[in-house]
Short mmCIF file of C-alpha atoms in Angstrom, two decimals:
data_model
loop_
_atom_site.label_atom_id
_atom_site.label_comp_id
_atom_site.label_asym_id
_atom_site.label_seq_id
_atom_site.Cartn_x
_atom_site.Cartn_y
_atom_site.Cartn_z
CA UNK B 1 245.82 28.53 -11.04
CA UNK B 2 243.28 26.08 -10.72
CA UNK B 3 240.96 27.61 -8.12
CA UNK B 4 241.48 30.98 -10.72
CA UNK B 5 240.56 28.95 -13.35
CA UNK B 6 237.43 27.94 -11.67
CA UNK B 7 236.45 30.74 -10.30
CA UNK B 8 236.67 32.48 -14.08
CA UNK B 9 234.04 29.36 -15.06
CA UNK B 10 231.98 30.29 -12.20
CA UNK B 11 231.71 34.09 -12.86
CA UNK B 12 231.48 33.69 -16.57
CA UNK B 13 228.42 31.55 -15.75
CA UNK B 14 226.74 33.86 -13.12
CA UNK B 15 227.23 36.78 -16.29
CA UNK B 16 230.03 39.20 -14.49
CA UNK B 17 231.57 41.19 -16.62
CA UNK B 18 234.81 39.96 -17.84
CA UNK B 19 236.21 43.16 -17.63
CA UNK B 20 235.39 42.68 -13.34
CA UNK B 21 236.99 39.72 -12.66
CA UNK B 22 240.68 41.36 -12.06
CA UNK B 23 238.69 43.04 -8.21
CA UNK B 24 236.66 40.37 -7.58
CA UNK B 25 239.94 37.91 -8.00
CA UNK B 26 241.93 40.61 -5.92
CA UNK B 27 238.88 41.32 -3.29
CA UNK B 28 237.37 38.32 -2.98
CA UNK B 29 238.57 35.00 -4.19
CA UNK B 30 242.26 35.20 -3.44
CA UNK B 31 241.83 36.25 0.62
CA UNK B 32 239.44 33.60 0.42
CA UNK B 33 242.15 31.29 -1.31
CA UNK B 34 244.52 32.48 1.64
CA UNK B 35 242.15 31.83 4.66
CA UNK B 36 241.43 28.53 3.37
CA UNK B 37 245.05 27.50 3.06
CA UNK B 38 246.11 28.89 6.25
CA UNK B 39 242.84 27.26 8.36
CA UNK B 40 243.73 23.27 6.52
CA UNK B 41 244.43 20.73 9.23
CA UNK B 42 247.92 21.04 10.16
CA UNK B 43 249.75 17.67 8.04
CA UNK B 44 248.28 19.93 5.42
CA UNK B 45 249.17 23.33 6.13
CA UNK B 46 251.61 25.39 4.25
CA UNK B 47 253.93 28.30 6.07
CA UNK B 48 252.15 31.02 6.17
CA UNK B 49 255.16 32.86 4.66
CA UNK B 50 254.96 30.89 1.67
CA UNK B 51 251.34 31.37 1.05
CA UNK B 52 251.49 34.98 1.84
CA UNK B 53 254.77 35.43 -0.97
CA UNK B 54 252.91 33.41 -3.66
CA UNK B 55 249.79 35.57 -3.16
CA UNK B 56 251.43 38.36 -3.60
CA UNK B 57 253.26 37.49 -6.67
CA UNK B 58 250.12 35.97 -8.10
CA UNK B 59 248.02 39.66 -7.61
CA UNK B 60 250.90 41.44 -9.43
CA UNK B 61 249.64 41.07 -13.10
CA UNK B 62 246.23 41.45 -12.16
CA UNK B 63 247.13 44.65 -10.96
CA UNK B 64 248.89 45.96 -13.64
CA UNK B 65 247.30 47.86 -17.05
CA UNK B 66 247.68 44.70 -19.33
CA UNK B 67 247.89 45.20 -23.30
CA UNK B 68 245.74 46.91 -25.91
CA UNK B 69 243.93 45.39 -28.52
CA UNK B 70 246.64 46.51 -30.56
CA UNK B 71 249.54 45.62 -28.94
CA UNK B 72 247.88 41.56 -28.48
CA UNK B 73 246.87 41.10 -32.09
CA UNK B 74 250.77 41.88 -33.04
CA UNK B 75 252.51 38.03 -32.30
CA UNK B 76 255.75 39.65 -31.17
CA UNK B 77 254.23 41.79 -29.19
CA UNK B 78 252.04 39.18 -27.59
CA UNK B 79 255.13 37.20 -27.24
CA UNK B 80 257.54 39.56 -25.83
CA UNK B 81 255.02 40.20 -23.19
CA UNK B 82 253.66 36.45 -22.59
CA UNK B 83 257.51 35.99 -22.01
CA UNK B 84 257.64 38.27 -19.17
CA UNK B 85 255.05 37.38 -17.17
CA UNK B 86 256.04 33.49 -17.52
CA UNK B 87 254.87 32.20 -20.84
CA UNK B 88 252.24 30.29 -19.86
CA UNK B 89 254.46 27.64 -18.13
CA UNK B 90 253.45 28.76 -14.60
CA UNK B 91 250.70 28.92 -12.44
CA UNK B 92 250.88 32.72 -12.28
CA UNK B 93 251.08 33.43 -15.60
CA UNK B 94 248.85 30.87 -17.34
CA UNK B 95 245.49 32.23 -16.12
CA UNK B 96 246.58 35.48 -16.25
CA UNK B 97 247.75 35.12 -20.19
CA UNK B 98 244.02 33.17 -20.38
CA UNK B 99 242.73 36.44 -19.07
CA UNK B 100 244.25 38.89 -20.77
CA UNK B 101 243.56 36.78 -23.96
CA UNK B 102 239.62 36.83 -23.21
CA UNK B 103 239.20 40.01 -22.49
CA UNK B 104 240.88 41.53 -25.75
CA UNK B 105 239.22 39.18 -27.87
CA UNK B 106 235.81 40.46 -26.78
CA UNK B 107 233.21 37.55 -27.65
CA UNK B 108 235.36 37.11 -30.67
CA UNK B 109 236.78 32.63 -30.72
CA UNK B 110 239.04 33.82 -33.75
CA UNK B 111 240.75 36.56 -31.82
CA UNK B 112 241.08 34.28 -28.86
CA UNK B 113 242.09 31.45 -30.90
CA UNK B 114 244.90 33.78 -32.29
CA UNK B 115 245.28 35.74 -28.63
CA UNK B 116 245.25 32.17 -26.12
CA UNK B 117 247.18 29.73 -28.83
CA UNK B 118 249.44 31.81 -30.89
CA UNK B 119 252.18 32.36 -28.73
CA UNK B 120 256.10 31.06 -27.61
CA UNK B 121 254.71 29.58 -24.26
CA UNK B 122 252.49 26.98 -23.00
CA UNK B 123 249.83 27.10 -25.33
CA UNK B 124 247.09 24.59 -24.72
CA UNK B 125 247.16 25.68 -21.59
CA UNK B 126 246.21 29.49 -22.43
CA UNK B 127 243.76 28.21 -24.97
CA UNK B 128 242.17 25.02 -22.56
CA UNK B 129 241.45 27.77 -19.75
CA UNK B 130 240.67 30.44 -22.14
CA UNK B 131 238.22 28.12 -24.10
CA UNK B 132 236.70 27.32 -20.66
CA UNK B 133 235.89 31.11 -20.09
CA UNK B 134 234.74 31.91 -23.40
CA UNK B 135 232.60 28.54 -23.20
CA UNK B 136 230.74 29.54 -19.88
CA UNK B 137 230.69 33.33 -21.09
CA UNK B 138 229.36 32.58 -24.27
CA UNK B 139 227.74 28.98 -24.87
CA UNK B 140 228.82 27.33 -27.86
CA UNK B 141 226.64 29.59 -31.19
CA UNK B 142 229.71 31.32 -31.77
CA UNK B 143 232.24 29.13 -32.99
CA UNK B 144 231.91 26.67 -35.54
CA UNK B 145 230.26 23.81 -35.05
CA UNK B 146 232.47 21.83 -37.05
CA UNK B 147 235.58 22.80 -34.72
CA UNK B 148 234.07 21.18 -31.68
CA UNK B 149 231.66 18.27 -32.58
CA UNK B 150 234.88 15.86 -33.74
CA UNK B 151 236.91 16.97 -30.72
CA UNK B 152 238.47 13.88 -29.14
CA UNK B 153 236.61 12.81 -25.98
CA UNK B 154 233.09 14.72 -27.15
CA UNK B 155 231.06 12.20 -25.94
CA UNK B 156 231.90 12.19 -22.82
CA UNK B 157 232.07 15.51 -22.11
CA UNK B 158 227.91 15.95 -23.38
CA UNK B 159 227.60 13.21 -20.97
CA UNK B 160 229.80 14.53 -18.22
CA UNK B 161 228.25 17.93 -18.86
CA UNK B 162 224.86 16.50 -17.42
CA UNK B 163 225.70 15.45 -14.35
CA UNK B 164 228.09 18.75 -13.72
CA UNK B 165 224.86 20.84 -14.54
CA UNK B 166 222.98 19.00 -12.11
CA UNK B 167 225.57 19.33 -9.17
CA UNK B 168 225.68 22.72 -10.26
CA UNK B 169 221.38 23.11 -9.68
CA UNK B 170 221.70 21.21 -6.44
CA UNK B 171 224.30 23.71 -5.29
CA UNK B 172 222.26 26.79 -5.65
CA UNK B 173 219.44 24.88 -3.81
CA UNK B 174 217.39 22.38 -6.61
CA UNK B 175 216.51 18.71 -6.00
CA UNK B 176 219.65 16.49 -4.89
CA UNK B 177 221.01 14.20 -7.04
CA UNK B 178 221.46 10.47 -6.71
CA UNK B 179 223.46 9.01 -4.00
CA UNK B 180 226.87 7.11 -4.58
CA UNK B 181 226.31 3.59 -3.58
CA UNK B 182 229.58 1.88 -5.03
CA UNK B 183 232.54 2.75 -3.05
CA UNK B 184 236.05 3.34 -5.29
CA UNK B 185 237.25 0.34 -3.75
CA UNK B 186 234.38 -1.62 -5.32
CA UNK B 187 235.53 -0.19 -8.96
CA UNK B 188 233.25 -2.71 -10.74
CA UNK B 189 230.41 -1.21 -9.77
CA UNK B 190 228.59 2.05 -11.02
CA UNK B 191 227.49 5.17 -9.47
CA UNK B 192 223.81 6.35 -10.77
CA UNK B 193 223.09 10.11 -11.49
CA UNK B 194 219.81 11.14 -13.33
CA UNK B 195 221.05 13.58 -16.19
CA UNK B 196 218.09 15.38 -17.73
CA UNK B 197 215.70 12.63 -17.45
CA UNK B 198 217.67 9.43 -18.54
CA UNK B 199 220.29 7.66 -16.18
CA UNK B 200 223.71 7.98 -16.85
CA UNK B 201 226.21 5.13 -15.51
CA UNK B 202 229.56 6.59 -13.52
CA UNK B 203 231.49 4.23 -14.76
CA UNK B 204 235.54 4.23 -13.16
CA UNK B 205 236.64 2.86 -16.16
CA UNK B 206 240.32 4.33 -17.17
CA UNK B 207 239.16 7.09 -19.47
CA UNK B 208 236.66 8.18 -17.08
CA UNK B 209 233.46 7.78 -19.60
CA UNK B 210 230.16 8.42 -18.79
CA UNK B 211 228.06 5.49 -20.44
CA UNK B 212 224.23 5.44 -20.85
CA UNK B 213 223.00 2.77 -18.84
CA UNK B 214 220.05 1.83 -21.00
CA UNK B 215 218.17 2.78 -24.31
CA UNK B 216 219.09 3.10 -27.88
CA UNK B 217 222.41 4.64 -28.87
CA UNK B 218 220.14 7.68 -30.34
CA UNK B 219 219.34 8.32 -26.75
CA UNK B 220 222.15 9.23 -25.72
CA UNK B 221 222.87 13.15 -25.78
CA UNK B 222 224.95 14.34 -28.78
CA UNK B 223 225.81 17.84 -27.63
CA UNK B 224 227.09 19.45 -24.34
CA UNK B 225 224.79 20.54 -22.00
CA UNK B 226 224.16 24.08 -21.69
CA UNK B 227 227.45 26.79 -21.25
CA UNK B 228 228.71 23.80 -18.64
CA UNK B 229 229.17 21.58 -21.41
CA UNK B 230 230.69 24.67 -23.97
CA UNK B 231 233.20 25.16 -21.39
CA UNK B 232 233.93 21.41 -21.19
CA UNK B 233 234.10 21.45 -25.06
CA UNK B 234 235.85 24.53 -25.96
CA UNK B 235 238.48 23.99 -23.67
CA UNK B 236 239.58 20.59 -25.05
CA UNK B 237 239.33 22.34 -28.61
CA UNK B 238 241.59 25.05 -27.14
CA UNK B 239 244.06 22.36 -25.37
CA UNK B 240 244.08 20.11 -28.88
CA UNK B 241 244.51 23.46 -30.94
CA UNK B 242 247.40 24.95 -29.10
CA UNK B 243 249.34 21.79 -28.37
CA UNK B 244 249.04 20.53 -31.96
CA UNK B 245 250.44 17.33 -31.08
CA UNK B 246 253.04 18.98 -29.19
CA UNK B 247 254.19 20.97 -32.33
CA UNK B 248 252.62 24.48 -31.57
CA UNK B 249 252.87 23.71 -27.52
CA UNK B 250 256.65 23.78 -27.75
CA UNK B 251 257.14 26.64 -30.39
CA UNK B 252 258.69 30.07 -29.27
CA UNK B 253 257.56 32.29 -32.11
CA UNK B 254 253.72 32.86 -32.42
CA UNK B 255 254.66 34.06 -35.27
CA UNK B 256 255.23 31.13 -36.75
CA UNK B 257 252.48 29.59 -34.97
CA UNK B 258 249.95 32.16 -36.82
CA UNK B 259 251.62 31.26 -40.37
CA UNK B 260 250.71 27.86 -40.13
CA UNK B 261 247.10 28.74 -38.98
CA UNK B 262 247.30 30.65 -42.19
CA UNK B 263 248.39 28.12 -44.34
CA UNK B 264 245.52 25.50 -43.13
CA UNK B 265 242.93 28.21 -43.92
CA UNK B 266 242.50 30.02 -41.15
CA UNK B 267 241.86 29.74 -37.24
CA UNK B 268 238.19 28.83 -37.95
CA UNK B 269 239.08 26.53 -40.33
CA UNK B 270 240.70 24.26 -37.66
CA UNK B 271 239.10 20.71 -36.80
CA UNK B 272 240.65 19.19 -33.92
CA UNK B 273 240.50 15.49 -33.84
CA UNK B 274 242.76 12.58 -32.99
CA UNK B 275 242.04 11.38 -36.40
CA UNK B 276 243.29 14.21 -37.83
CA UNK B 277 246.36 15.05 -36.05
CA UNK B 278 244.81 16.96 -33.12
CA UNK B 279 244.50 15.20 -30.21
CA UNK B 280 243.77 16.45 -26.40
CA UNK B 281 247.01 16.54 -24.02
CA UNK B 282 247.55 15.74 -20.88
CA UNK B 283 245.52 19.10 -19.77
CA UNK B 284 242.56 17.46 -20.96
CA UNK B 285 242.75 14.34 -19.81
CA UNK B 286 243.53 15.44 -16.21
CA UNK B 287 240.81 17.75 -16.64
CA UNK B 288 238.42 15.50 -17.47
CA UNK B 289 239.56 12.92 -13.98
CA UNK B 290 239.08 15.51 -11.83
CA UNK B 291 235.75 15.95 -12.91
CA UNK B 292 235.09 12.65 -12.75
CA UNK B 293 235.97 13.05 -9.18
CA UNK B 294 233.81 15.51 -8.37
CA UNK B 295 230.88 13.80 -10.06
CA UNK B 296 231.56 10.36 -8.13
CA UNK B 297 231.41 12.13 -4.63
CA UNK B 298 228.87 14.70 -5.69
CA UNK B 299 226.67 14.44 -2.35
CA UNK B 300 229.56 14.41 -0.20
CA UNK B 301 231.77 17.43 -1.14
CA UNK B 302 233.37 19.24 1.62
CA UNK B 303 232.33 22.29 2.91
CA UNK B 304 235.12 23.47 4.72
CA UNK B 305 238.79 22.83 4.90
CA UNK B 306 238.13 20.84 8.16
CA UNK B 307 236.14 18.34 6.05
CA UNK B 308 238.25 15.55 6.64
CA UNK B 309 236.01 12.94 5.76
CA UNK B 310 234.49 14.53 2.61
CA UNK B 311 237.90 15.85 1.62
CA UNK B 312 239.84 12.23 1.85
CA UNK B 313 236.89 10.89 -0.11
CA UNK B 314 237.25 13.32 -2.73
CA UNK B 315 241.14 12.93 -2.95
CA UNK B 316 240.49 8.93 -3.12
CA UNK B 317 238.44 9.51 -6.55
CA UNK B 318 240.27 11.86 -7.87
CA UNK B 319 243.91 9.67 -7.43
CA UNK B 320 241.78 6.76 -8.41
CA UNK B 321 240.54 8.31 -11.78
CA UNK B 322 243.78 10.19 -12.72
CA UNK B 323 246.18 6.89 -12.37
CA UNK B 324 243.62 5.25 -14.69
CA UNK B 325 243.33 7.79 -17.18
CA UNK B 326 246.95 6.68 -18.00
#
């Protein structure tokens, strides 16, 4: 699910058509998924078996029809179906729930709000992955601005979504950005990365922040950068929306779920915060240390599954970061 989620951030931000990414998942990211499981070193190699079976149960919904716009904007509908695929709980049916979600809501965050978060399943995990997509699809001028500014951890996801946007120009051939001096074991000490001008500090402090390393507080940048930074906003709106504090995460009846969207005026009229009752989960927050990963060892990411070196590195940061975001 996660290299599917990724991939639907990466062709939302090249502009494919939503409505393509069920062949290009089929054709061309999950035999590439398969290869590069079955070619790791050996210690981390799964049977062959295995990975064949889970392939093949993870292609069956993207195969199949899906639901009409009618059928998904009916919550027991939406539910009845969610339930048979998996709910949202599992790998295979969280992206593909995400998916369907995005697709039927058509550009529309109110339809996906209701589509991705009103359910009887795993719902800030629909509405994290689906707010991802819609973010790197769309950018941020169509949803409110007041939903996402007071989202807990905005800061550092503007910041964050510098440095991403620079790995992500470097990748596709622009100017390389700084070197990691400070190895993790020497967690005192900060990793530089220019971010649009002004340095940013990597900081491995245990929420993963992204501090400015020098100027005035008005310096620093106040929204997310470019449909990088939407996606890293809208999907911790989605993941603080659908869990709810855990009440709306753990509901069975979307139903239900939709009444009380009702009741506080609306899907739009939502404003996620941890001071007012809506904080990120634990998608977020693991989202957010990966990241942090992946920014740390930015000039050393590994290019193929016999990257030991580059690989261990990356695994390093990433346990490093994710044990202190707790």
């Amino acid at each position: 699910s996660a290299v599917v989620s990724a991939a639907g951030c990466a062709l939302a931000l090249e502009g494919v058509q939503i409505q393509a990414w069920p062949q290009i998942i089929l054709e061309d990211f999950l035999p590439r998924l398969q290869q590069y499981l079955l070619h790791r070193p050996a210690a981390r190699r799964p049977a062959a078996d295995d990975v064949s079976r889970q392939c093949q149960r993870f292609a069956q919904p993207w195969r199949s029809q899906g639901m009409t716009a009618k059928q998904i904007a009916d919550p027991e509908q939406r539910d009845r179906h969610y339930k048979s695929l998996g709910a949202g709980w599992d790998s295979i049916s969280s992206v593909y729930i995400s998916y369907e979600a995005l697709r039927l809501a058509n550009g529309d965050w109110e339809k996906l709000v209701h589509y991705a978060g009103a359910h009887g399943g795993d719902s800030d995990s629909t509405l994290a992955i689906a707010g991802a997509w819609f973010g790197a699809a769309y950018g941020l001028e169509r949803t409110p601005k007041k939903q996402w500014a007071a989202v807990e951890k905005f800061a550092e996801m503007c910041e964050m979504s510098a440095a991403l946007e620079q790995i992500r120009v470097h990748l596709h051939g622009g100017v390389a950005p700084a070197a990691v001096s400070a190895p993790l074991s020497h967690a005192g000490k900060a990793a530089l990365v220019t971010a649009g001008g002004a340095p940013l500090q990597i900081t491995p402090a245990g929420d993963g922040r992204l501090a400015a390393a020098a100027g005035p507080a008005e310096a620093r940048l106040k929204e997310p950068s470019g449909c990088v930074g939407a996606a890293l906003v809208l999907s911790a709106v989605g993941d603080s929306i659908g869990f709810r504090g855990s009440e709306w995460e753990f509901c069975e009846h979307g139903k239900k779920i939709e009444a009380a969207m009702e009741r506080l005026g609306g899907a739009l009229a939502l404003v996620p915060s941890r001071e007012t009752g809506w904080p990120v989960s634990d998608d977020t927050v693991q989202h957010l240390a990966t990241l942090q990963a992946f920014i740390d060892a930015r000039r050393g990411l590994p290019t193929s599954p016999h990257d030991d070196t580059a690989m261990n590195l990356l695994m390093e940061r990433m346990a490093f970061h994710h044990v202190e975001s707790w």
